[in-house]
Coordinates of C-alpha atoms in Angstrom, one line a residue:
X217 CA 94.7 185.8 183.2
X218 CA 92.7 185.2 180.0
X219 CA 93.6 182.2 177.9
X220 CA 94.0 183.0 174.2
X221 CA 91.2 181.8 172.0
X222 CA 93.4 179.5 170.0
X223 CA 94.6 177.7 173.1
X224 CA 91.0 177.0 174.3
X225 CA 90.0 175.4 171.1
X226 CA 90.0 171.6 170.8
X227 CA 92.9 170.6 168.6
X228 CA 90.9 168.0 166.8
X229 CA 88.0 170.2 165.9
X230 CA 88.0 171.0 162.2
X231 CA 85.6 173.3 160.3
X232 CA 84.4 172.6 156.8
X233 CA 86.2 175.7 155.5
X234 CA 89.6 174.2 156.6
X235 CA 89.2 170.9 154.7
X236 CA 90.5 170.9 151.2
X237 CA 89.2 168.5 148.4
X238 CA 92.3 166.3 148.6
X239 CA 92.1 166.1 152.4
X240 CA 88.4 165.0 152.1
X241 CA 89.4 162.4 149.5
X242 CA 92.3 161.1 151.7
X243 CA 90.1 160.9 154.8
X244 CA 87.4 159.1 152.9
X245 CA 89.9 156.6 151.4
X246 CA 91.7 156.2 154.7
X247 CA 88.5 155.5 156.7
X248 CA 87.3 153.1 154.1
X249 CA 90.6 151.2 154.0
X250 CA 91.0 151.1 157.8
X251 CA 87.4 149.8 158.3
X252 CA 87.8 147.2 155.5
X253 CA 91.1 146.0 157.0
X254 CA 89.7 146.0 160.5
X255 CA 86.7 144.0 159.5
X256 CA 88.0 141.7 156.8
X257 CA 91.8 141.5 157.2
X258 CA 94.0 139.1 159.0
X259 CA 96.0 140.0 162.2
X260 CA 98.7 142.0 160.4
X261 CA 96.2 144.0 158.4
X262 CA 94.2 144.8 161.5
X263 CA 97.3 145.9 163.4
X264 CA 98.4 148.0 160.5
X265 CA 94.9 149.6 160.3
X266 CA 95.0 150.4 164.0
X267 CA 98.5 151.9 163.7
X268 CA 97.5 154.0 160.6
X269 CA 94.3 155.1 162.3
X270 CA 96.2 156.2 165.4
X271 CA 98.9 157.9 163.3
X272 CA 96.4 159.9 161.3
X273 CA 94.5 161.0 164.4
X274 CA 97.8 162.1 166.1
X275 CA 99.0 163.8 162.9
X276 CA 95.8 165.8 162.7
X277 CA 96.1 166.7 166.3
X278 CA 99.7 167.8 166.0
X279 CA 98.9 169.7 162.8
X280 CA 96.1 171.6 164.6
X281 CA 98.4 172.5 167.5
X282 CA 101.3 173.8 165.3
X283 CA 102.1 177.5 165.2
X284 CA 102.1 177.9 161.5
X285 CA 101.0 175.4 159.0
X286 CA 104.1 173.6 157.6
X287 CA 106.3 176.7 158.0
X288 CA 108.9 174.8 159.9
X289 CA 109.6 171.1 160.5
X290 CA 106.5 169.5 162.0
X291 CA 108.2 167.6 164.9
X292 CA 105.0 166.1 166.2
X293 CA 104.0 164.8 162.8
X294 CA 107.5 163.6 162.1
X295 CA 107.6 161.6 165.4
X296 CA 104.2 160.1 164.6
X297 CA 105.5 159.1 161.2
X298 CA 108.6 157.6 162.8
X299 CA 106.5 155.6 165.2
X300 CA 104.3 154.3 162.3
X301 CA 107.5 153.4 160.4
X302 CA 108.9 151.5 163.4
X303 CA 105.6 149.7 163.8
X304 CA 105.6 148.7 160.1
X305 CA 109.2 147.5 160.4
X306 CA 108.2 145.3 163.4
X307 CA 105.3 144.0 161.5
X308 CA 107.6 143.2 158.5
X309 CA 109.9 141.2 160.7
X310 CA 107.2 139.1 162.3
X311 CA 104.5 138.6 159.7
X312 CA 104.5 136.4 156.7
X313 CA 103.3 139.2 154.4
X314 CA 105.3 141.1 151.9
X315 CA 103.3 144.3 151.9
X316 CA 104.5 145.6 155.4
X317 CA 108.0 145.8 153.9
X318 CA 106.7 147.9 151.0
X319 CA 104.7 150.1 153.3
X320 CA 107.7 150.6 155.6
X321 CA 109.8 151.7 152.6
X322 CA 107.1 154.2 151.7
X323 CA 107.0 155.5 155.2
X324 CA 110.8 155.8 155.1
X325 CA 110.5 158.0 152.0
X326 CA 108.0 160.1 154.0
X327 CA 110.5 160.4 156.8
X328 CA 113.1 161.7 154.3
X329 CA 110.6 164.3 153.3
X330 CA 110.6 165.5 156.9
X331 CA 114.4 165.8 156.8
X332 CA 114.1 168.1 153.8
X333 CA 112.8 171.1 155.8
X334 CA 115.7 171.3 158.3
X335 CA 118.2 170.8 155.5
X336 CA 116.7 173.4 153.3
X337 CA 114.7 175.9 155.4
X338 CA 113.9 177.9 152.3
X339 CA 111.6 175.2 151.0
X340 CA 108.1 176.4 150.5
X341 CA 105.6 175.2 153.2
X342 CA 103.3 173.8 150.5
X343 CA 106.2 171.8 148.9
X344 CA 107.1 170.4 152.3
X345 CA 103.5 169.5 153.0
X346 CA 103.1 167.8 149.6
X347 CA 106.4 165.8 150.0
X348 CA 105.2 164.4 153.3
X349 CA 101.5 164.1 152.5
X350 CA 101.9 162.3 149.1
X351 CA 103.0 159.0 150.8
X352 CA 99.7 158.7 152.7
X353 CA 97.8 157.8 149.6
X354 CA 99.9 154.7 148.5
X355 CA 100.1 153.4 152.0
X356 CA 96.3 153.5 152.4
X357 CA 95.7 151.9 149.0
X358 CA 98.3 149.3 149.8
X359 CA 96.5 148.4 153.1
X360 CA 93.2 147.9 151.1
X361 CA 94.9 145.8 148.5
X362 CA 96.7 143.7 151.1
X363 CA 93.4 143.0 152.8
X364 CA 91.8 142.0 149.6
X365 CA 94.7 139.6 148.8
X366 CA 94.3 138.1 152.3
X367 CA 90.7 137.3 151.5
X368 CA 91.8 135.8 148.1
X369 CA 94.3 133.5 149.9
X370 CA 91.8 132.4 152.4
X371 CA 89.3 131.5 149.7
X372 CA 91.9 129.8 147.6
X373 CA 93.9 127.9 150.3
X374 CA 91.5 127.9 153.2
X375 CA 94.3 129.2 155.5
X376 CA 96.6 132.3 155.5
X377 CA 99.3 132.2 158.1
X378 CA 99.7 135.6 159.7
X379 CA 103.0 135.2 161.7
X380 CA 106.3 133.5 160.9
X381 CA 106.0 131.2 164.0
X382 CA 102.7 129.8 162.6
X383 CA 104.2 128.6 159.4
X384 CA 104.5 124.8 159.1
X385 CA 107.9 123.4 159.8
X386 CA 108.1 121.8 156.3
X387 CA 107.7 125.3 154.8
X388 CA 110.5 126.7 156.9
X389 CA 112.6 123.8 155.8
X390 CA 112.2 124.7 152.1
X391 CA 109.0 123.2 150.9
X392 CA 107.0 125.4 148.5
X393 CA 103.6 126.8 149.3
X394 CA 102.1 124.8 146.5
X395 CA 103.2 121.5 148.1
X396 CA 101.8 122.5 151.5
X397 CA 98.5 124.1 150.6
X398 CA 96.7 122.9 147.5
X399 CA 94.0 125.2 146.2
X400 CA 90.5 124.2 147.3
X401 CA 88.4 122.8 144.5
X402 CA 85.6 125.1 143.4
X403 CA 83.2 122.2 142.7

């Protein structure tokens, strides 16, 4: 029995004709932000970069396997986004950073975009795609900005606690950050 040509193709293989300008811009921005976070970020930034990297690779794979591009609810992409959302919520609950909460809320908006297709099946595929794809840009930019802010805190205070269990007991008892970590003099 002959296997159809589409089934024999690698799902991750993309030709230049299939990549649009905004996809090229997103992949460039995404790769730069993930590499920057992996190389220069703290532990939460590196975990988020790994999670985003895996989510984008899985979304591309699921998008290539799908029957019709965005004609129905993309269940594989939605599950990948749900997994990334749960990872960001876990990161929010355990890290000392504010940005994972903001990123989790953006991913929550993206998940609501996935719910739009089953609730309104007459939504145009392009509108569904743009509703879901839009949130990729701010999350990637947020990761890069968060990594930059981590570097600023390291330079200013000499330390940047990554996890809530690493915080000094005095801070957990109500002391302010300024009383605990004085800025390092620039002399």
